[in-house]
Coordinates of C-alpha atoms in Angstrom, one line a residue:
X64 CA 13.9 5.2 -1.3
X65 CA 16.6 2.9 -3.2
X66 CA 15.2 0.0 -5.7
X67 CA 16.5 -2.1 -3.1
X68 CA 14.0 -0.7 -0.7
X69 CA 10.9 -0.8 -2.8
X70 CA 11.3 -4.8 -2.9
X71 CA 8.8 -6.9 -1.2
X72 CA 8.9 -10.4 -0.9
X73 CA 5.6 -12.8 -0.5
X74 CA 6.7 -15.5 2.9
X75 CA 6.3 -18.5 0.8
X76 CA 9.2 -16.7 -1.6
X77 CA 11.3 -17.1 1.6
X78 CA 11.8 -20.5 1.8
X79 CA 12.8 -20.4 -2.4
X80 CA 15.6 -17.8 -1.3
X81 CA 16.3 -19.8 1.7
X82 CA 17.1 -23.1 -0.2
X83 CA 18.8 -21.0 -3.1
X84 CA 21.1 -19.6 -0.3
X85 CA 22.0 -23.4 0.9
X86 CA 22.5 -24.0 -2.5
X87 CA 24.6 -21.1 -3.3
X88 CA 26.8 -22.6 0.3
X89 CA 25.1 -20.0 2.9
X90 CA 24.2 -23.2 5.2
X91 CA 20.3 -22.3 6.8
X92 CA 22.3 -22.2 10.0
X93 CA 24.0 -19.4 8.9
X94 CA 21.7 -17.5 8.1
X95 CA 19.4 -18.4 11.4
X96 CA 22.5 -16.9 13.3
X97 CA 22.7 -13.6 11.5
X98 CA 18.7 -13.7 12.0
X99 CA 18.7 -14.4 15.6
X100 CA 21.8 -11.6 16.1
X101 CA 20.3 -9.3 14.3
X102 CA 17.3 -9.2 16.4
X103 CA 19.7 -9.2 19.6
X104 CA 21.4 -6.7 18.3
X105 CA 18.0 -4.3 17.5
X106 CA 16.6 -5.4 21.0
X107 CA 19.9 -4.0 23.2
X108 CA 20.0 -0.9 20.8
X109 CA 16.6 -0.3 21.5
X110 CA 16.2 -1.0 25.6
X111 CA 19.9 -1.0 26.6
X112 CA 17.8 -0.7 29.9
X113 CA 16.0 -3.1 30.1
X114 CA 15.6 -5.0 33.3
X115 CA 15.7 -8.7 31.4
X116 CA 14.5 -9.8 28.2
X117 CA 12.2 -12.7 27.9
X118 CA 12.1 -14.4 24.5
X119 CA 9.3 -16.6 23.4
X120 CA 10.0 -19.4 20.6
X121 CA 7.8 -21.6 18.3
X122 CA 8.8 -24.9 17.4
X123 CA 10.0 -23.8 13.8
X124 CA 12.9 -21.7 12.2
X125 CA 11.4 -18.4 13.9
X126 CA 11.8 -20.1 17.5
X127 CA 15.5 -21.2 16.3
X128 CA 16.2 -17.4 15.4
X129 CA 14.6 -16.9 18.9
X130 CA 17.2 -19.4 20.4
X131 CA 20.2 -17.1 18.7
X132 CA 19.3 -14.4 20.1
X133 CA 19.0 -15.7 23.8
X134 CA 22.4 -16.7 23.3
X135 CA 23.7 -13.5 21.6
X136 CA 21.9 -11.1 24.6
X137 CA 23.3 -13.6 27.7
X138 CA 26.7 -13.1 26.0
X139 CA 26.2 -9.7 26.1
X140 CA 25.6 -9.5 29.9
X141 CA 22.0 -9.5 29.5
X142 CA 19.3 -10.9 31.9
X143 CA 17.4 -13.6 30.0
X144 CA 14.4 -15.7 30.3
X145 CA 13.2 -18.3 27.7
X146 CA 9.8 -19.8 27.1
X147 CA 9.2 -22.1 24.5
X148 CA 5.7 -23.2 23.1
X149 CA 7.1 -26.4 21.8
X150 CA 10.6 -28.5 21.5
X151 CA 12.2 -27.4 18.1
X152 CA 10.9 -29.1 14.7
X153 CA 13.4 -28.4 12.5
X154 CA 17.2 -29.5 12.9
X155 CA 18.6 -25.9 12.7
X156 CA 16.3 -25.4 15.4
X157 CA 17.3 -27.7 17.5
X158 CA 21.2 -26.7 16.7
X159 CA 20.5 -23.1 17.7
X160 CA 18.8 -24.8 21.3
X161 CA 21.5 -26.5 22.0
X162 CA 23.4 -23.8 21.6
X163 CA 22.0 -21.6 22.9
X164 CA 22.5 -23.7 26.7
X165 CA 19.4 -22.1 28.2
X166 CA 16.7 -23.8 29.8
X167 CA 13.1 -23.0 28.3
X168 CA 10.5 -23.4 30.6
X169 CA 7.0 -23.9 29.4
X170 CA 5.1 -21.1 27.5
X171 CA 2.5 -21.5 29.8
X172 CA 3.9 -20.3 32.7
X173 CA 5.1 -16.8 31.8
X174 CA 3.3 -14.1 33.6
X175 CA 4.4 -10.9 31.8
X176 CA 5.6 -7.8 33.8
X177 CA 6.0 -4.1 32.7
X178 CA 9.6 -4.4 32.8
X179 CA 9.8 -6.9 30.4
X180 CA 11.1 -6.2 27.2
X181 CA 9.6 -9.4 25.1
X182 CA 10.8 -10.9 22.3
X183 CA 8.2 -12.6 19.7
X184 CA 10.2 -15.9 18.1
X185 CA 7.3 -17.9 18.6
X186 CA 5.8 -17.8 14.6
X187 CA 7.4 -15.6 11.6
X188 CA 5.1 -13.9 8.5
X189 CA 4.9 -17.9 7.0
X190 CA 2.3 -18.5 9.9
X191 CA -0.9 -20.8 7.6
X192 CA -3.2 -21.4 10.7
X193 CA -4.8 -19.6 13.2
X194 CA -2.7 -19.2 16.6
X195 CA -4.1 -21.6 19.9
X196 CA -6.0 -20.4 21.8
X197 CA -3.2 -20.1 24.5
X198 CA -0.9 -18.6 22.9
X199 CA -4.0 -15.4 22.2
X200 CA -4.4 -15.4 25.6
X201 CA -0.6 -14.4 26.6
X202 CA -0.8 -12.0 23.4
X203 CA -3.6 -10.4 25.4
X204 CA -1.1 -10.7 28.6
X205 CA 1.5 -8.9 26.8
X206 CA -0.4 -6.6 25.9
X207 CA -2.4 -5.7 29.2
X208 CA 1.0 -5.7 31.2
X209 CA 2.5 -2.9 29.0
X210 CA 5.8 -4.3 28.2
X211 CA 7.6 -3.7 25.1
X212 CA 7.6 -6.7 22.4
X213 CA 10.6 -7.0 19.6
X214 CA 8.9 -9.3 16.7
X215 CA 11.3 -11.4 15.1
X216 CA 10.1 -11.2 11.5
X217 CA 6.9 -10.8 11.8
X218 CA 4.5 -10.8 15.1
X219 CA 3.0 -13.7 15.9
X220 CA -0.5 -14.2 14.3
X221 CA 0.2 -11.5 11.5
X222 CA -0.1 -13.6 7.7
X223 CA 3.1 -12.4 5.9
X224 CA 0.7 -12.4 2.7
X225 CA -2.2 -10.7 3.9
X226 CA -1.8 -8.6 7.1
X227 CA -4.7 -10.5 9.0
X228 CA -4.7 -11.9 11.9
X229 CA -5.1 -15.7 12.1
X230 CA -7.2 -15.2 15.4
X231 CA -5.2 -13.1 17.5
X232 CA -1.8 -11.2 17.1
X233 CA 1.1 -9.9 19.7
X234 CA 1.2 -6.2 18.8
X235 CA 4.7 -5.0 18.4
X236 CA 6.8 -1.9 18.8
X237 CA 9.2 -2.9 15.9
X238 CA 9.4 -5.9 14.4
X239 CA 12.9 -7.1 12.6
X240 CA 12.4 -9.0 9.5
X241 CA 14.7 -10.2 7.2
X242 CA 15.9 -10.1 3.7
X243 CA 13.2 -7.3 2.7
X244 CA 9.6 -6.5 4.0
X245 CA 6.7 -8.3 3.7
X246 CA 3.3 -7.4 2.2
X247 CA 1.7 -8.3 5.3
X248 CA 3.5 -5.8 6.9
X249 CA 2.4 -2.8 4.8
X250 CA -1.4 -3.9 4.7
X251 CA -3.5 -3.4 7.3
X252 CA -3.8 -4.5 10.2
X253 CA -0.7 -5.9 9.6
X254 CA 0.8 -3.0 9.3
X255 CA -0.3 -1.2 12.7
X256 CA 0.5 -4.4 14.5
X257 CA 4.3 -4.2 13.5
X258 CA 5.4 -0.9 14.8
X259 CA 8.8 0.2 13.4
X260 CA 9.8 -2.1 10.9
X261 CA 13.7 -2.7 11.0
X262 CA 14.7 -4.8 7.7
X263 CA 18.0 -6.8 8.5
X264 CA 20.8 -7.5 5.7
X265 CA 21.7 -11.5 6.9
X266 CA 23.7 -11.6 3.9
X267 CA 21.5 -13.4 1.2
X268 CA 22.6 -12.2 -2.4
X269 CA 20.9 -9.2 -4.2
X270 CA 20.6 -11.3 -7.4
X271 CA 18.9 -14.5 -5.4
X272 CA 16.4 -11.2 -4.1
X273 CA 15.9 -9.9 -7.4
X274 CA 15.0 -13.0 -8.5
X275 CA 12.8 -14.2 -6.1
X276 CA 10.7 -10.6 -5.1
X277 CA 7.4 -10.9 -7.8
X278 CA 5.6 -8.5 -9.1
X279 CA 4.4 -6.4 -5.7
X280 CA 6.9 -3.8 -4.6
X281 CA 6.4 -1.1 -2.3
X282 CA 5.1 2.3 -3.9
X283 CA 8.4 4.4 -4.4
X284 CA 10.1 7.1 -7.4
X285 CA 12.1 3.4 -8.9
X286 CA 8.8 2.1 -10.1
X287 CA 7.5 5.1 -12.3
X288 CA 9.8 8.2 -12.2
X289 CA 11.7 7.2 -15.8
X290 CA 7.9 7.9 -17.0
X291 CA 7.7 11.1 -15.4
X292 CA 9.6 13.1 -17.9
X293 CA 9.8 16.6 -16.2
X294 CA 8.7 19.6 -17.9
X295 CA 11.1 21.2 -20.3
X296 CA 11.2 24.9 -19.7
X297 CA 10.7 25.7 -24.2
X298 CA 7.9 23.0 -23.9
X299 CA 4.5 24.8 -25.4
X300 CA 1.6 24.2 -23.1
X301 CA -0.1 21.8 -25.0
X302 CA 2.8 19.3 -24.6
X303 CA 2.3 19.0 -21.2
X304 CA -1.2 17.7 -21.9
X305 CA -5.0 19.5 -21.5
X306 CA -6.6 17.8 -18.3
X307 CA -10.6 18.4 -18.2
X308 CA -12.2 18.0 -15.2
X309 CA -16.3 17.3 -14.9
X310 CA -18.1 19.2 -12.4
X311 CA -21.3 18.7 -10.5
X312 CA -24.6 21.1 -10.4
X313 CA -24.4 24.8 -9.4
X314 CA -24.7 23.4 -5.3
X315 CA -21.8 20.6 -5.7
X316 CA -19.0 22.6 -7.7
X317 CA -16.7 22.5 -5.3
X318 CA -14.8 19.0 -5.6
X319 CA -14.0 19.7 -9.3
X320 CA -12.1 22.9 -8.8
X321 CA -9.9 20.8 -6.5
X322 CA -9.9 18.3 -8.9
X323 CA -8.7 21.0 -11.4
X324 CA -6.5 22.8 -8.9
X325 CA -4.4 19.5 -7.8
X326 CA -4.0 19.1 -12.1
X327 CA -2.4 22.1 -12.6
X328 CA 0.5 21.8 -9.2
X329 CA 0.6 18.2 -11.2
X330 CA 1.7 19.6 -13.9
X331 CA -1.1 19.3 -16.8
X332 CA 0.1 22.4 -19.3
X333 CA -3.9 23.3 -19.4
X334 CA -6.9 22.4 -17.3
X335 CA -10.2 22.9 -18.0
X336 CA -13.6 22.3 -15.9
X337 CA -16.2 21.0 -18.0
X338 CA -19.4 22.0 -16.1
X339 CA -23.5 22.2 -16.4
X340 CA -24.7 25.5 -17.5
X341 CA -26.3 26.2 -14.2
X342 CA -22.9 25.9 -12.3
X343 CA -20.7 28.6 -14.5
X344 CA -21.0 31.3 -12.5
X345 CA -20.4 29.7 -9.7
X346 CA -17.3 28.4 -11.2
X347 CA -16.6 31.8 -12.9
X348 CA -16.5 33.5 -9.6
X349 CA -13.6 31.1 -8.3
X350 CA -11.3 30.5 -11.8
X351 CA -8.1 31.7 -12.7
X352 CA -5.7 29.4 -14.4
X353 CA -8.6 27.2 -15.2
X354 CA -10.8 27.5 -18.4
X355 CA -14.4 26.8 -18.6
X356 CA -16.2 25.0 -20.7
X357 CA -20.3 24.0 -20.5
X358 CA -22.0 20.5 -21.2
X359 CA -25.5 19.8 -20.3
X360 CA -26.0 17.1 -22.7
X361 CA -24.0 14.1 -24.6
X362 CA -24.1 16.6 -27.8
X363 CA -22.8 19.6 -26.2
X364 CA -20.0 17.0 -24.9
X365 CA -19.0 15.6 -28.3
X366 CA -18.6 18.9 -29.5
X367 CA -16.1 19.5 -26.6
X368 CA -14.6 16.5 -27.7
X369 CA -13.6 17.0 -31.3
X370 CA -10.5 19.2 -29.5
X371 CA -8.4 16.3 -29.7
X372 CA -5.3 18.2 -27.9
X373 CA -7.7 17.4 -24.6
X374 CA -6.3 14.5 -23.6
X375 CA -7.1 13.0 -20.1
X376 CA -10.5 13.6 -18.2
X377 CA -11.3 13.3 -14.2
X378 CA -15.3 12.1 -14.1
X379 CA -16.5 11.6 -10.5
X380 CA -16.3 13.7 -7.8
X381 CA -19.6 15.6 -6.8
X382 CA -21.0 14.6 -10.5
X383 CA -24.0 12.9 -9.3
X384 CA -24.5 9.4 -9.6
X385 CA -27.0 7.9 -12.7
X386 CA -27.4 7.9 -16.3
X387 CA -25.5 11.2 -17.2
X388 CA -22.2 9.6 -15.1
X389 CA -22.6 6.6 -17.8
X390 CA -23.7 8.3 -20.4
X391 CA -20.2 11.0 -20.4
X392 CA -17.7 7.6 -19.4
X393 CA -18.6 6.2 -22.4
X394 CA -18.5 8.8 -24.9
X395 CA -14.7 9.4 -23.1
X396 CA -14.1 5.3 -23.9
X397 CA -11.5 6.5 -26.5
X398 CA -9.3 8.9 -24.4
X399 CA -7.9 8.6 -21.0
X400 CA -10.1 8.5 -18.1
X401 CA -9.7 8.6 -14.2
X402 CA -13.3 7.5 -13.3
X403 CA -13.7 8.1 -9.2
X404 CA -16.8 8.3 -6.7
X405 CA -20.2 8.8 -8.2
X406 CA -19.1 8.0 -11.4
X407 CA -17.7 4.4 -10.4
X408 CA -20.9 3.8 -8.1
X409 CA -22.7 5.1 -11.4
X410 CA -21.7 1.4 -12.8
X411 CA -22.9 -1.0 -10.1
X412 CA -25.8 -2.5 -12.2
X413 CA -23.3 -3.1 -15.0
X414 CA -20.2 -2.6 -14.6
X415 CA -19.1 -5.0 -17.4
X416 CA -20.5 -1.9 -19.6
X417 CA -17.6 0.0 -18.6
X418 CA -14.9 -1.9 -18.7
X419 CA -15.5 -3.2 -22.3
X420 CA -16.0 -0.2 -23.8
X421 CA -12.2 0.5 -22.2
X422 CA -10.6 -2.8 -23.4
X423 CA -7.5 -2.6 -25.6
X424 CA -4.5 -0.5 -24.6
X425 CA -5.1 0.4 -21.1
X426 CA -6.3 4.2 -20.5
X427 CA -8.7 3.8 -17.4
X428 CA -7.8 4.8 -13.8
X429 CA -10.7 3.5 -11.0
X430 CA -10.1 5.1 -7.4
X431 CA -12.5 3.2 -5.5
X432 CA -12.6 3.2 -1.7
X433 CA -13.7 0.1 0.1
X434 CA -17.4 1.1 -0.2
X435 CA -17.4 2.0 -3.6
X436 CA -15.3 -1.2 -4.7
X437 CA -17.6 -3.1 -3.4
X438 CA -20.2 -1.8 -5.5
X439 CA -18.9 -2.6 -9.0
X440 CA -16.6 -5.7 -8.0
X441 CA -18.7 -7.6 -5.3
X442 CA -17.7 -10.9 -5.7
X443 CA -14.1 -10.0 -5.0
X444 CA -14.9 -7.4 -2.0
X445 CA -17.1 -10.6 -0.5
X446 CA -14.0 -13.2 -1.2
X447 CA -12.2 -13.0 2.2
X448 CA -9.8 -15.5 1.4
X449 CA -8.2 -12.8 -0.9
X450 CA -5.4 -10.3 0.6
X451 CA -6.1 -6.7 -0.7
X452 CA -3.2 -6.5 -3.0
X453 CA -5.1 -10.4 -4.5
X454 CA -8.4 -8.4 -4.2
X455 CA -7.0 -4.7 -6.1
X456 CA -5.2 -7.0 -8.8
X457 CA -8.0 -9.2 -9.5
X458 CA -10.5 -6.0 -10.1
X459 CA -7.4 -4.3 -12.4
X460 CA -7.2 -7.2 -14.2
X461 CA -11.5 -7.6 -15.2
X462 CA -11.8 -4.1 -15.6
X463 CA -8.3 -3.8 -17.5
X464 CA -7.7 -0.9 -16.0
X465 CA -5.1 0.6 -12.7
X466 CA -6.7 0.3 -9.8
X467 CA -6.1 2.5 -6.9
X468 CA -7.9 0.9 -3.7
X469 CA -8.2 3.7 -1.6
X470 CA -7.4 3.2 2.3
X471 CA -4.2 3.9 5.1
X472 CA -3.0 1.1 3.2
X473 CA -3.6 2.0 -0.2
X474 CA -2.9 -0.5 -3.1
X475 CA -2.0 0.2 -6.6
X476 CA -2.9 -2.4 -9.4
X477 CA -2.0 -2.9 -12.9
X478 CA -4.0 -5.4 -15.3
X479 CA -0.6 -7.2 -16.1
X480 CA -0.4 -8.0 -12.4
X481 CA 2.1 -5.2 -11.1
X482 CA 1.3 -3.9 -7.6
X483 CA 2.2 -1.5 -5.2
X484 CA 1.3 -1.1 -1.7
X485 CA 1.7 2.9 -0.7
X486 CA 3.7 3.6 2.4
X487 CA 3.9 7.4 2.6
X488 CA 0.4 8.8 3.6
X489 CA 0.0 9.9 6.9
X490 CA -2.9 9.1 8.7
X491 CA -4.2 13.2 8.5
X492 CA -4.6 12.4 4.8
X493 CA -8.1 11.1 5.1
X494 CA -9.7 14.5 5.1
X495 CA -12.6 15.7 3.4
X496 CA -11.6 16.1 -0.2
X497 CA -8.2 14.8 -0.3
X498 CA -9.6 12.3 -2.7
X499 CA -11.0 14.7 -5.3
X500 CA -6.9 16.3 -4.8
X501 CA -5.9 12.4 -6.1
X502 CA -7.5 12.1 -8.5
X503 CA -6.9 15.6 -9.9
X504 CA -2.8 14.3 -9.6
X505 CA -4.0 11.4 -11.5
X506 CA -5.6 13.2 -14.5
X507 CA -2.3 15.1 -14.4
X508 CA 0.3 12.6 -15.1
X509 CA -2.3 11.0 -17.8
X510 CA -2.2 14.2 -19.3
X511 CA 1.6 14.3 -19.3
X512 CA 1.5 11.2 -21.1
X513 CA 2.4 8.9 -18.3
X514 CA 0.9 5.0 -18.6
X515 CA -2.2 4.2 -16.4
X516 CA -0.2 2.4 -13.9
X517 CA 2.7 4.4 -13.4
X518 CA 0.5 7.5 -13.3
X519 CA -1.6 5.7 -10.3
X520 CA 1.6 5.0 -8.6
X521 CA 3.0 8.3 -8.9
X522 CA -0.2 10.1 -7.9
X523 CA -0.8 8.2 -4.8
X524 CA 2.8 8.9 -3.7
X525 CA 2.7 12.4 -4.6
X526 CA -0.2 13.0 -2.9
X527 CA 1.2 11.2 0.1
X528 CA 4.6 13.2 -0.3
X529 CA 2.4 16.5 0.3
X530 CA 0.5 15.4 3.0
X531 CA 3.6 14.9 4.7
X532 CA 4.9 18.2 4.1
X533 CA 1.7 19.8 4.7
X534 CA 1.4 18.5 8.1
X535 CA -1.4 17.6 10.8
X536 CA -3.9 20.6 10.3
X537 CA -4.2 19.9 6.5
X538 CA -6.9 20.5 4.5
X539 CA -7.5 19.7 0.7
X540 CA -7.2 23.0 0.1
X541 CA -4.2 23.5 1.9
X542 CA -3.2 19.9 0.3
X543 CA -2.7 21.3 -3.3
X544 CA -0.3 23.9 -2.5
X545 CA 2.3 21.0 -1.3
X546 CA 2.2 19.1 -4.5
X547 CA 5.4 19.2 -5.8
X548 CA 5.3 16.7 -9.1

């Protein structure tokens, strides 16, 4: 994926672009004809068979891209029918009606049919209020008739910032946006609700992109992959890092060896499992490129600890959530620590606890799902008027640590406000253990020597790389052996 396509831009950005164009001497016109042509152009690619398409416009700039495109398909030989919520607003608007010579008739009166192929121009992803109650009800219409819907930048109801829907929301089967994506159109359920998303070049400069895109990209190689210095064949083990990896008692052992496993396909030069003396035979049993190490109590890890070549740790899965959990995070408050599952529940009477003892130069990777999130940031997973990328930065930025909000959407956060929102994972990745296989990647790249947030990115893309490859009847075990860092 090119730089170019790991840009995202937030909607009210658009409008900044937008009047930087005008000023640049791309009139808004312009650019509301290669928007509306664009999505012509997308719509006869897509149904060249399509018995007539019925376009639906707002009463802003998305219903004047709406109006282009009526024009654009009737000059094409196309069977059209337009209805329009509300006469234009804006005067570009208006221009594209009148230019478009078509008579709208009112919204109200379409009755969708099967053979429709409809096209959504009635709000784009700058939508601030929740959609009328009559425009819900054809979205339901739509819907329940079965026809095909083109959204013309975003569907109608989606926020371009969040992904929610403000009520209701047409569901699309590709949506053409412009410029570059939107983060509402990578989080859920934004994201299911915009089908195939087609981004359209309607010639605004790269440099008026660059300079307008923020901190939240899309997860791709650009963002982290000049950190990921790959391994020199003459390079002695030790510089590719020592990974240790906590394990539960002698009946939970098994989401630390894939823990450990997924470290060495990441590319840690050693890994060992640091486990409770009752659980080392069990572990004996199953080891071969892994070493073993035992820890009972905070003396017997300190002692482990004065190896100072061991540098990066995985604390978490199957540990066992209470005091020990704390008790081992803290003593690690010095090294580089991916701190997942019972160990991050282990906090929720005081998580403050943690994340000063991990101030200063950020070392700290949390890999909270929604549940476990919630448990050591609730004010933020309670505060619905933040968007999940708001929600992952806010918590990265308190605990000064990456966060890596687990979910089909999954969002990376930095605590100097850098995001990511991951795009690769299929939906088959949400198998039993495929977490403990994340943060295993994640303890790798730390171990490499990779920062905290770059390592999160990389990880989560990784991991979503070889669930890809590894295909529908994954498991974690199968998982590992398609890691390819």
């Amino acid at each position: 994926m090119s730089n170019h396509h790991s840009m995202l831009i937030e909607p009210q950005a658009v409008s900044a672009v937008d009047a930087d164009c005008i000023a640049s001497g791309i009139t808004g016109y312009a650019l509301m004809a290669r928007a509306g042509r664009a999505a012509s152009a997308a719509a006869l690619r897509r149904y060249p068979g399509a018995r007539r398409f019925v376009l639906l416009c707002g009463p802003g700039n998305n219903g004047g891209d709406g109006y282009v495109a009526a024009a654009a398909l009737a000059e094409a030989g196309a069977e059209i029918a337009v209805f329009a919520l509300a006469p234009p607003t804006t005067d570009d608007a208006r221009r594209a009606r009148a230019d478009a010579c078509c008579a709208p008739q009112p919204l109200a009166e379409y009755q969708p049919a099967p053979d429709d192929v409809v096209i959504d121009a009635l709000f784009g992803a700058g939508l601030s209020r929740d959609l009328s109650i009559d425009v819900m009800t054809l979205a339901a219409k739509v819907k329940a008739a079965g026809a095909p819907v083109i959204a013309v930048d975003m569907p109608s109801g989606v926020c371009g910032h969040s992904g929610r829907m403000r009520g209701g929301a047409f569901e699309a089967d590709v949506t053409v946006t412009f410029v570059a994506a939107k983060p509402g159109q990578l989080l859920m359920p934004g994201r299911a609700l915009c089908g195939e998303i087609e981004i359209a070049d309607i010639g605004v400069p790269r440099r008026l992109l660059d300079k307008h895109a923020g901190p939240v990209r899309i997860n791709a190689p650009d963002l982290w992959c000049d950190r990921l210095a790959n391994k020199s064949a003459a390079g002695h083990k030790y510089s590719h890092g020592s990974l240790a990896v906590f394990s539960g008692g002698a009946m939970q052992t098994g989401a630390a060896r894939l823990a450990a496993a997924s470290g060495l396909r990441g590319g840690a030069g050693l890994v060992t499992i640091i486990t409770p003396e009752d659980a080392a035979p069990v572990h004996a049993a199953h080891l071969t490129a892994i070493m073993l190490k035992t820890a009972d109590s905070l003396a017997e890890l300190e002692t482990i600890l004065d190896d100072a070549r061991l540098n990066a740790f995985v604390l978490g899965p199957a540990f066992g959530v209470g005091e020990k959990a704390r008790e081992f995070a803290l003593a690690l408050k010095d090294r580089r620590l991916v701190l997942d599952a019972d160990a991050i529940t282990s906090f929720r009477d005081d998580p403050d606890r943690l994340f000063k003892a991990f101030a200063g130069e950020p070392r700290l990777i949390l890999t909270p799902h929604d549940g476990e999130f919630a448990r050591i940031f609730p004010d933020l997973a309670a505060d619905d008027t933040l968007s999940k990328v708001d929600r992952a930065l806010a918590a990265a930025a308190r605990a000064n640590a990456a966060v890596i909000l687990k979910g089909a959407d999954t969002v990376i956060a930095a605590p100097d406000g850098r995001a990511a929102i991951n795009a690769n994972a299929p939906p088959w990745l949400a198998t039993a253990g495929s977490g403990d296989v994340l943060a295993g990647l994640c303890g790798a790249l730390l171990a490499r020597g990779v920062p905290v947030y770059e390592a999160a990115c990389g990880a989560v893309w990784h991991h979503g790389e070889a669930g890809q490859r590894a295909g529908r009847g994954l498991t974690a075990e199968t998982l590992i052996n398609f890691i390819d860092v």
